[in-house]
XYZ file of C-alpha atoms in Angstrom:
363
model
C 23.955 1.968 -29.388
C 23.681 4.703 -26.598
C 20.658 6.573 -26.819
C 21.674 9.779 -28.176
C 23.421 8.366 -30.502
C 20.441 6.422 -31.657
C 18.500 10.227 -31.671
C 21.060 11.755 -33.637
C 21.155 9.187 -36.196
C 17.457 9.255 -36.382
C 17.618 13.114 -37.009
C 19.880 12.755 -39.670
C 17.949 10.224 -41.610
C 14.928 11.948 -40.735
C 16.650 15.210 -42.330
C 17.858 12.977 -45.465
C 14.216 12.105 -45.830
C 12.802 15.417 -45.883
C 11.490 15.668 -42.237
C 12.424 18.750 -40.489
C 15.121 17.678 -37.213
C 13.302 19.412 -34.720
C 10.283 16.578 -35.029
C 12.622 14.509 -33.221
C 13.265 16.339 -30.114
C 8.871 17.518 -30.114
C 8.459 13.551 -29.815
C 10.706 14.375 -26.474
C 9.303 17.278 -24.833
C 10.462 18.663 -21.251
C 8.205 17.799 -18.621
C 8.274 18.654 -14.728
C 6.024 17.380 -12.373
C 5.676 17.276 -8.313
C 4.630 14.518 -6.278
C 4.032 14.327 -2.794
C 4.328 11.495 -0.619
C 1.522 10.272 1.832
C 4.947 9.642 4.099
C 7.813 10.810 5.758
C 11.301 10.768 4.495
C 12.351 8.706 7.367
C 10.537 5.795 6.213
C 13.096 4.973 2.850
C 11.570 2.245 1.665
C 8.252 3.234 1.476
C 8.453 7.183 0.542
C 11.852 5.457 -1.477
C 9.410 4.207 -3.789
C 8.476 7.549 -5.273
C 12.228 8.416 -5.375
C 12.894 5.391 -7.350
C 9.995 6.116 -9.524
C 11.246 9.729 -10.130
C 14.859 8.199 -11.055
C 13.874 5.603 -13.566
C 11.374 8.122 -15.296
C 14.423 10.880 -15.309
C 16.719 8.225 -16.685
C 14.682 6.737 -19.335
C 14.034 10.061 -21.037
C 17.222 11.573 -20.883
C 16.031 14.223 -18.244
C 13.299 15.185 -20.300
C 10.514 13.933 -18.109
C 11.154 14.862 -14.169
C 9.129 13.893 -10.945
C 10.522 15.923 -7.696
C 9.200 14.296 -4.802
C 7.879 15.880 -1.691
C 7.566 14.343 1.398
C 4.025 14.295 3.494
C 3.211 18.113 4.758
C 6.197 19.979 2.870
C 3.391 20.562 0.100
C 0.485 18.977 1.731
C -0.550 16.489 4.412
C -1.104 12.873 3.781
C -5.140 13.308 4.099
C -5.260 15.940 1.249
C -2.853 13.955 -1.255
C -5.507 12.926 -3.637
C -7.542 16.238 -3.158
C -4.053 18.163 -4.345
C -4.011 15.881 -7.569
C -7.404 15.865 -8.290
C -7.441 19.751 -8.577
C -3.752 19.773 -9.836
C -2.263 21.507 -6.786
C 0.310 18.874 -7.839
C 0.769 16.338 -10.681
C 1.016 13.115 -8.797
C 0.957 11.615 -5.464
C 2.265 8.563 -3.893
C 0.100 6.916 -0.787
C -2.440 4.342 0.383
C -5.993 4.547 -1.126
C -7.482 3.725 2.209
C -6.456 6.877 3.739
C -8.908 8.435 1.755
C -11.884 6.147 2.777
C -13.868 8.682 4.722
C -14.733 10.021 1.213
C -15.955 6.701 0.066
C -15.340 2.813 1.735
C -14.257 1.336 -1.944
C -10.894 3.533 -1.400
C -10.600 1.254 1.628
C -10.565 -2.046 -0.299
C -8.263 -0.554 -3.249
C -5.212 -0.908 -0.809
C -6.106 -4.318 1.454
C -9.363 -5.743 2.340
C -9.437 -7.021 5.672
C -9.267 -10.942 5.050
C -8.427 -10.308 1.636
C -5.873 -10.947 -0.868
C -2.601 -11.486 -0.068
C 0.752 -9.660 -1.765
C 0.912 -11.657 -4.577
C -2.526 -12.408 -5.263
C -3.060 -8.094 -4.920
C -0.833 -7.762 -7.823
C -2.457 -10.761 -10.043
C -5.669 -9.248 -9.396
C -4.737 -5.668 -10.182
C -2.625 -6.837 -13.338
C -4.553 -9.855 -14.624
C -8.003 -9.822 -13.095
C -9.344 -6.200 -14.232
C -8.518 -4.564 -10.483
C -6.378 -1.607 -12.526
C -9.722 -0.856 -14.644
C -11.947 -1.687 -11.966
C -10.391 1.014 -9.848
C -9.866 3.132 -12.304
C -13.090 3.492 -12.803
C -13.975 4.337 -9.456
C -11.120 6.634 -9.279
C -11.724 8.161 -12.698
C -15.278 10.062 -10.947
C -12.587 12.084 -9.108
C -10.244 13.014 -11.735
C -7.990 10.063 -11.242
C -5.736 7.640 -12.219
C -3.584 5.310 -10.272
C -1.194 2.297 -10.512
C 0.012 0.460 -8.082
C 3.528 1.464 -7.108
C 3.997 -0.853 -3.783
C 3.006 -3.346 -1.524
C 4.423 -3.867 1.639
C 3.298 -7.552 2.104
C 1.558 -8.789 5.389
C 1.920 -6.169 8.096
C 2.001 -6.567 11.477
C -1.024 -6.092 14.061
C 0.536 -3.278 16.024
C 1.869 -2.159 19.086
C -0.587 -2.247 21.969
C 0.271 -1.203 25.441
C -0.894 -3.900 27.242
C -2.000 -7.813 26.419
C -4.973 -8.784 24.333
C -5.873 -11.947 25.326
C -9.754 -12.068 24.512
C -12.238 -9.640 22.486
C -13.152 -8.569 26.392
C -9.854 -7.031 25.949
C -10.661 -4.703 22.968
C -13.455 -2.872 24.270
C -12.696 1.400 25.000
C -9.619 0.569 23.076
C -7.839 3.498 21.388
C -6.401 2.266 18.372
C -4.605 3.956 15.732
C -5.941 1.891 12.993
C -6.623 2.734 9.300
C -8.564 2.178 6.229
C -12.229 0.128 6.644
C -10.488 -2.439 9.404
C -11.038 0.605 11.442
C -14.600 -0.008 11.207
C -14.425 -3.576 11.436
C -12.968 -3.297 15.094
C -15.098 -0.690 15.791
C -17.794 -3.432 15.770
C -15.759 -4.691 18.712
C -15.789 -2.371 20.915
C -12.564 -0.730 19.385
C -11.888 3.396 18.844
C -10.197 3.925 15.962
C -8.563 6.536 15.440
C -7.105 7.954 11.911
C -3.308 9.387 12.010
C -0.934 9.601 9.868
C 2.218 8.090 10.526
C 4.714 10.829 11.464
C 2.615 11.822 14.294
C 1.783 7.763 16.087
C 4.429 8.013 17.962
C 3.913 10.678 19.877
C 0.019 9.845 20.423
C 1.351 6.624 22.033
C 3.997 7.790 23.889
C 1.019 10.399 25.560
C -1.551 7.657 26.087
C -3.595 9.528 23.560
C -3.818 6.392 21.932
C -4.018 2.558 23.508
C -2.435 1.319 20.325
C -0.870 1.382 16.672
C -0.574 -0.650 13.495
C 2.060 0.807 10.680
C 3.507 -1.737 8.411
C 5.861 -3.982 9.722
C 9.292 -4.446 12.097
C 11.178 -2.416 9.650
C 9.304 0.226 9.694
C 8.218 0.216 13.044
C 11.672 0.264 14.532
C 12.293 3.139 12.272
C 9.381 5.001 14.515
C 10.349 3.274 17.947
C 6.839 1.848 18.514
C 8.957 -0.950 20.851
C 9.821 2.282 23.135
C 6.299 2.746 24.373
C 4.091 -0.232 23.970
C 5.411 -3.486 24.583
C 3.285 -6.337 23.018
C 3.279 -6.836 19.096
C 0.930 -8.287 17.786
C 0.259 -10.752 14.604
C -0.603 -10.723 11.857
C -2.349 -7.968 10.508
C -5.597 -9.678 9.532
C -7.051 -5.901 7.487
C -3.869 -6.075 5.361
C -2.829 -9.572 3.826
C -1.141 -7.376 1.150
C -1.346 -3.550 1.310
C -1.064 -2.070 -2.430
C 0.596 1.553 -2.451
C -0.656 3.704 -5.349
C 0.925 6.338 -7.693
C -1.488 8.888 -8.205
C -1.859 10.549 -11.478
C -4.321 14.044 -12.168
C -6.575 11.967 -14.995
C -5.886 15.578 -17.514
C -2.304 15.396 -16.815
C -1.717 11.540 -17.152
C -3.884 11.710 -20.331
C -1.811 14.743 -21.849
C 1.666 12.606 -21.541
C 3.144 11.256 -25.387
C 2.834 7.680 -25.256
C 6.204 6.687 -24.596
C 6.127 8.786 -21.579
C 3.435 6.474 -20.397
C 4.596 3.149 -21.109
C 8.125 4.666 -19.226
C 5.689 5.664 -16.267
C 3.959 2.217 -16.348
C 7.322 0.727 -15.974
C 8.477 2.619 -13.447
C 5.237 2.387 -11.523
C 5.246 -1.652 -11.962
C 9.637 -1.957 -10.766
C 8.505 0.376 -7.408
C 5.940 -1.711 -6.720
C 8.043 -5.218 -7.133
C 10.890 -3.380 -5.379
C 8.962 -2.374 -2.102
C 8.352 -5.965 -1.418
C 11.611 -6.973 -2.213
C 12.671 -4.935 0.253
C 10.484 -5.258 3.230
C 10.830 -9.137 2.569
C 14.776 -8.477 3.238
C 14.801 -5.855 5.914
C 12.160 -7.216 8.253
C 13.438 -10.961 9.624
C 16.236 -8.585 10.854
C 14.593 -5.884 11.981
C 12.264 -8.367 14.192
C 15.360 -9.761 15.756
C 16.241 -6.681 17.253
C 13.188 -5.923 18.568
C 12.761 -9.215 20.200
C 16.103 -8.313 21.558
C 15.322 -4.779 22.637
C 12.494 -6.298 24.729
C 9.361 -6.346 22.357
C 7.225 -9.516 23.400
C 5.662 -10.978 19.844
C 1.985 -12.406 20.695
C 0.211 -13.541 17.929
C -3.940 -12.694 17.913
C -5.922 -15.540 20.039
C -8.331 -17.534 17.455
C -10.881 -16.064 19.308
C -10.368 -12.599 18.303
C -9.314 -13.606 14.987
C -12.724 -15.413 14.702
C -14.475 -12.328 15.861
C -12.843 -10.262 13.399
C -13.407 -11.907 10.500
C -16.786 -12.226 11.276
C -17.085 -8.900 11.742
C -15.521 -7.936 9.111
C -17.934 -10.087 6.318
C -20.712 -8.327 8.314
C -18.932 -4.376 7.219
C -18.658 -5.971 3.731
C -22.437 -6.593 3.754
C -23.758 -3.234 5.178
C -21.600 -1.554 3.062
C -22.255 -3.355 -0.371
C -26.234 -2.751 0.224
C -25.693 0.787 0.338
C -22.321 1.301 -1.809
C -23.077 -0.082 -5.576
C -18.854 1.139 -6.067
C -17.881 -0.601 -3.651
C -20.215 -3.605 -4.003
C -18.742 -4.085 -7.747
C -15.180 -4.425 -6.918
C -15.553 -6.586 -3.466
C -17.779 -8.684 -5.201
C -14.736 -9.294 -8.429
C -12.155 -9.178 -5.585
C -13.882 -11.699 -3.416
C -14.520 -13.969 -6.240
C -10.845 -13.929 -7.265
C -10.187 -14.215 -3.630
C -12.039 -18.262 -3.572
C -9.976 -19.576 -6.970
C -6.516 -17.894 -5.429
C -6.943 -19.959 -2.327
C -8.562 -22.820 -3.785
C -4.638 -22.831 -5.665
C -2.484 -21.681 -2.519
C -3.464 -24.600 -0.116
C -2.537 -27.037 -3.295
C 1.067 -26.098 -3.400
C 2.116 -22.780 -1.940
C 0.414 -23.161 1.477
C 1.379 -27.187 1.710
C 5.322 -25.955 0.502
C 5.284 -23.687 3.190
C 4.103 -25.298 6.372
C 6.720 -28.090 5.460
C 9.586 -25.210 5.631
C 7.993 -23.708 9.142
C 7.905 -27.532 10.411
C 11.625 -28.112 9.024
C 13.150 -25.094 10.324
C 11.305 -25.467 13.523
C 13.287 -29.234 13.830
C 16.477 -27.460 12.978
C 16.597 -28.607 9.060
């Protein structure tokens, strides 16, 4: 039975029963909210995911409930998304938590820890390990309340202009690099630098900047990284899985009829799934033509990746003995982080290196 058929019906037997019609349509009531996007239109599958969002929302409630989404600086810029929802310049956003972590490190981890979790084991924590209260707690102090609404799986480590061959190699480094991994390389000798990601390629092509991470060769082909640095590097060791989040104002979310929530959980949960699905298709592709176009893949030397990670459990440390926030969610998250892996390398990592050594034989 079509929905408004199933309303109409209800109304009538509603009517038959003594309850005034219009109680119906108040269950239903016309909402309009603006988001805006922590990214540029250009990039459809991740600002997509707020379109999609706004579509299944507008679809599931007959119109009644509407999202229009904005993309970064046509309301505001992607560093003042979550200050425009927290004081309700705008209902909703839809960006990275670490963009935000010069307010407070424990945004950093709430999108990827470097040496983290991976995609999948992102959304089992968020879902089934008490991340979504966890950081909703945290989030709740500033009028807040997220889900996730993407991940765009293991990223790439960026576009650097020349080879990195040795941590020598990092030092007086300008680095476009975001979220806590900027201070994690900053421990090597590294400059990071925060910006967001319609204006990278510009800084590059300048020499403002030595280098760039984004997401991954879908993306970055969509910003023609390839055109001005030539080595890409792998993987992206500070995001294993990087969680986007919708961003609710905690007043508005918390005004919204039940149904209207469960539809926006929904909604919230099929972006997220759907941003993977679709990096995981776009990028072998993507990579190909880059490779083509002259891009020369490098992965990171174990000595750097050594140096990094032990960097980056040193960051973890500082910052836990001064951050009691942030020391109560790495602390769940790194727990969760020992049992996932203790699982992967029984099936999933074994399954997979079998696969790699197949194809690699021609199988």
């Amino acid at each position: 039975m079509k929905r408004r058929q199933f309303l109409a019906a209800g109304a009538a037997t509603a009517a038959v029963g003594g309850v005034a019609a219009p109680a119906i349509a108040q269950s239903m009531p016309e909402v309009k909210w603006r988001l805006t996007s922590g990214f540029p239109k250009s990039l459809d599958t991740i600002y997509g995911a707020a379109e999609l969002f706004a579509k299944y929302v507008s679809e599931a409630t007959d119109g009644k409930f509407q999202v229009q989404p904005f993309a970064a600086g046509e309301i505001v810029g992607t560093p003042q998304a979550i200050d425009a929802v927290s004081n309700n310049t705008v209902e909703m956003a839809h960006t990275a938590s670490y963009y935000y972590v010069g307010k407070d490190p424990t945004y950093g981890i709430l999108t990827a820890a470097p040496f983290g979790l991976n995609t999948r084991q992102q959304n089992s924590w968020f879902y089934h390990n008490g991340g979504n209260e966890l950081a909703n707690e945290f989030y709740g102090k500033s009028g807040l309340y997220a889900l996730p609404g993407g991940n765009t799986g293991t990223q790439m480590g960026g576009w650097f202009r020349k080879e990195i061959k040795t941590v020598e190699d990092l030092k007086g480094l300008k680095m476009r690099i975001a979220g806590i991994a900027g201070q994690v390389v900053q421990k090597l000798g590294v400059i990071p630098q925060q910006i967001p990601g319609g204006d990278i390629y510009p800084a590059l092509e300048r020499g403002t900047i030595d280098a760039t991470e984004w997401v991954g060769p879908y993306d970055d082909e969509k910003l023609g990284f390839n055109k001005v640095a030539p080595f890409y590097y792998y993987p992206g060791w500070w995001e294993g899985g990087a969680t986007i989040h919708f961003w609710f104002n905690k007043d508005k979310w918390n005004s919204l009829p039940k149904a209207y929530k469960a539809i926006a959980e929904a909604a919230c949960a099929y972006a997220n799934i759907d941003m993977t699905a679709k990096y995981d298709a776009r990028n072998p592709g993507a990579l190909r033509r880059l490779v083509g176009a002259g891009a020369q893949l490098r992965p990171f030397s174990q000595e750097i990746m050594e140096a990094c990670y032990k960097a980056s459990n040193e960051m973890y440390d500082e910052t836990m003995a001064k951050n009691p926030d942030f020391k109560k969610i790495w602390e769940n998250m790194r727990a969760f982080r020992g049992e996932e892996y203790l699982w992967f390398q029984v099936a999933e990592y074994t399954y997979d290196n079998f696969m790699i050594r197949a194809r690699a034989r021609g199988g």
